[in-house]
Amino acid sequence: MIFLVFDHFSSMCLANYLELMSAANTLVGNSFYNGQFLSLEGSIISSSSGLPVFCQKKLSNMVSFDYLFILTSYNYLEHDTAQYQKTLQDGACKWRTL
């Protein structure tokens, strides 16, 4: 699972995903659900509450994944840029063929 985070994302939304994954892993007794944090730039991104998240890679460098969760912010329209749309469109073509 991939978590694509943007500046000022909601840490509450991220916590909800992570807690569900943790609970599911506990129930199955294995690390079945794992996640990676990505951004468009591959840098440290801060949530709206200032929580820093280290992004391991840039989204454009991903080869494949099962699920993509996009965590924008309250100012989500600011993130709706041509670069963001192109990255997702290019990636969707690449990821769909795998």
mmCIF file of C-alpha atoms in Angstrom:
data_model
loop_
_atom_site.group_PDB
_atom_site.id
_atom_site.type_symbol
_atom_site.label_atom_id
_atom_site.label_comp_id
_atom_site.label_asym_id
_atom_site.label_seq_id
_atom_site.Cartn_x
_atom_site.Cartn_y
_atom_site.Cartn_z
ATOM 1 C CA MET A 1 0.000 0.000 0.000
ATOM 2 C CA ILE A 2 1.192 3.428 -0.908
ATOM 3 C CA PHE A 3 0.313 6.615 0.946
ATOM 4 C CA LEU A 4 0.823 9.656 -1.258
ATOM 5 C CA VAL A 5 1.023 12.619 1.113
ATOM 6 C CA PHE A 6 0.854 16.325 0.366
ATOM 7 C CA ASP A 7 1.856 19.300 2.509
ATOM 8 C CA HIS A 8 -0.601 19.884 5.341
ATOM 9 C CA PHE A 9 -2.322 16.487 4.947
ATOM 10 C CA SER A 10 -4.616 15.343 7.742
ATOM 11 C CA SER A 11 -2.677 13.270 10.270
ATOM 12 C CA MET A 12 -6.038 12.017 11.581
ATOM 13 C CA CYS A 13 -6.817 10.432 8.204
ATOM 14 C CA LEU A 14 -3.379 8.813 8.086
ATOM 15 C CA ALA A 15 -3.745 7.534 11.656
ATOM 16 C CA ASN A 16 -7.079 5.919 10.768
ATOM 17 C CA TYR A 17 -5.492 3.964 7.913
ATOM 18 C CA LEU A 18 -2.433 2.966 9.944
ATOM 19 C CA GLU A 19 -4.440 1.842 12.974
ATOM 20 C CA LEU A 20 -6.680 -0.347 10.808
ATOM 21 C CA MET A 21 -3.625 -1.920 9.166
ATOM 22 C CA SER A 22 -2.034 -2.515 12.567
ATOM 23 C CA ALA A 23 -5.208 -4.091 13.966
ATOM 24 C CA ALA A 24 -5.552 -6.350 10.924
ATOM 25 C CA ASN A 25 -1.910 -7.443 11.224
ATOM 26 C CA THR A 26 -2.487 -8.231 14.896
ATOM 27 C CA LEU A 27 -5.562 -10.307 14.088
ATOM 28 C CA VAL A 28 -3.826 -12.377 11.393
ATOM 29 C CA GLY A 29 -0.605 -12.629 13.418
ATOM 30 C CA ASN A 30 1.542 -11.443 10.541
ATOM 31 C CA SER A 31 2.707 -8.227 8.871
ATOM 32 C CA PHE A 32 0.296 -8.708 5.995
ATOM 33 C CA TYR A 33 -0.469 -5.005 5.584
ATOM 34 C CA ASN A 34 2.467 -2.649 5.081
ATOM 35 C CA GLY A 35 2.642 0.858 3.753
ATOM 36 C CA GLN A 36 5.143 3.206 2.192
ATOM 37 C CA PHE A 37 4.992 6.988 2.281
ATOM 38 C CA LEU A 38 5.547 8.813 -0.983
ATOM 39 C CA SER A 39 5.312 12.365 -2.232
ATOM 40 C CA LEU A 40 5.716 14.028 -5.575
ATOM 41 C CA GLU A 41 9.166 15.245 -4.512
ATOM 42 C CA GLY A 42 10.285 12.363 -2.274
ATOM 43 C CA SER A 43 10.948 14.610 0.715
ATOM 44 C CA ILE A 44 9.741 15.183 4.258
ATOM 45 C CA ILE A 45 6.113 16.323 4.277
ATOM 46 C CA SER A 46 4.408 17.913 7.288
ATOM 47 C CA SER A 47 0.797 17.344 8.244
ATOM 48 C CA SER A 48 -1.618 20.136 9.117
ATOM 49 C CA SER A 49 -0.665 19.596 12.773
ATOM 50 C CA GLY A 50 3.076 19.720 12.010
ATOM 51 C CA LEU A 51 3.738 15.952 12.130
ATOM 52 C CA PRO A 52 6.685 15.277 9.788
ATOM 53 C CA VAL A 53 6.520 12.193 7.557
ATOM 54 C CA PHE A 54 9.626 10.959 5.754
ATOM 55 C CA CYS A 55 8.709 9.936 2.213
ATOM 56 C CA GLN A 56 10.865 7.066 0.990
ATOM 57 C CA LYS A 57 10.401 7.710 -2.728
ATOM 58 C CA LYS A 58 8.834 9.889 -5.344
ATOM 59 C CA LEU A 59 5.561 8.614 -6.762
ATOM 60 C CA SER A 60 7.002 8.714 -10.289
ATOM 61 C CA ASN A 61 9.698 6.177 -9.239
ATOM 62 C CA MET A 62 7.214 3.495 -8.192
ATOM 63 C CA VAL A 63 7.062 0.400 -10.343
ATOM 64 C CA SER A 64 4.028 -1.323 -8.887
ATOM 65 C CA PHE A 65 1.800 -1.438 -5.819
ATOM 66 C CA ASP A 66 -1.540 -2.853 -4.692
ATOM 67 C CA TYR A 67 -3.319 0.254 -3.436
ATOM 68 C CA LEU A 68 -2.737 3.995 -3.597
ATOM 69 C CA PHE A 69 -4.183 6.219 -0.878
ATOM 70 C CA ILE A 70 -3.970 9.941 -1.579
ATOM 71 C CA LEU A 71 -3.846 12.194 1.485
ATOM 72 C CA THR A 72 -4.224 15.815 0.445
ATOM 73 C CA SER A 73 -5.059 18.706 2.727
ATOM 74 C CA TYR A 74 -7.823 21.110 3.543
ATOM 75 C CA ASN A 75 -6.359 23.196 0.715
ATOM 76 C CA TYR A 76 -6.600 20.317 -1.731
ATOM 77 C CA LEU A 77 -7.256 22.577 -4.714
ATOM 78 C CA GLU A 78 -3.733 23.995 -4.343
ATOM 79 C CA HIS A 79 -2.351 20.499 -5.005
ATOM 80 C CA ASP A 80 -4.412 19.987 -8.157
ATOM 81 C CA THR A 81 -1.624 21.084 -10.469
ATOM 82 C CA ALA A 82 -0.664 20.045 -13.977
ATOM 83 C CA GLN A 83 2.417 18.276 -12.559
ATOM 84 C CA TYR A 84 0.307 16.251 -10.125
ATOM 85 C CA GLN A 85 -2.204 15.276 -12.815
ATOM 86 C CA LYS A 86 0.551 14.300 -15.263
ATOM 87 C CA THR A 87 2.334 12.178 -12.659
ATOM 88 C CA LEU A 88 -0.862 10.285 -11.858
ATOM 89 C CA GLN A 89 -1.821 9.852 -15.522
ATOM 90 C CA ASP A 90 1.652 8.664 -16.536
ATOM 91 C CA GLY A 91 1.764 6.345 -13.553
ATOM 92 C CA ALA A 92 -1.702 4.931 -14.187
ATOM 93 C CA CYS A 93 -0.640 3.880 -17.688
ATOM 94 C CA LYS A 94 2.555 2.290 -16.367
ATOM 95 C CA TRP A 95 0.971 0.601 -13.322
ATOM 96 C CA ARG A 96 -2.004 -0.737 -15.278
ATOM 97 C CA THR A 97 0.241 -2.765 -17.584
ATOM 98 C CA LEU A 98 1.907 -4.696 -14.728
#
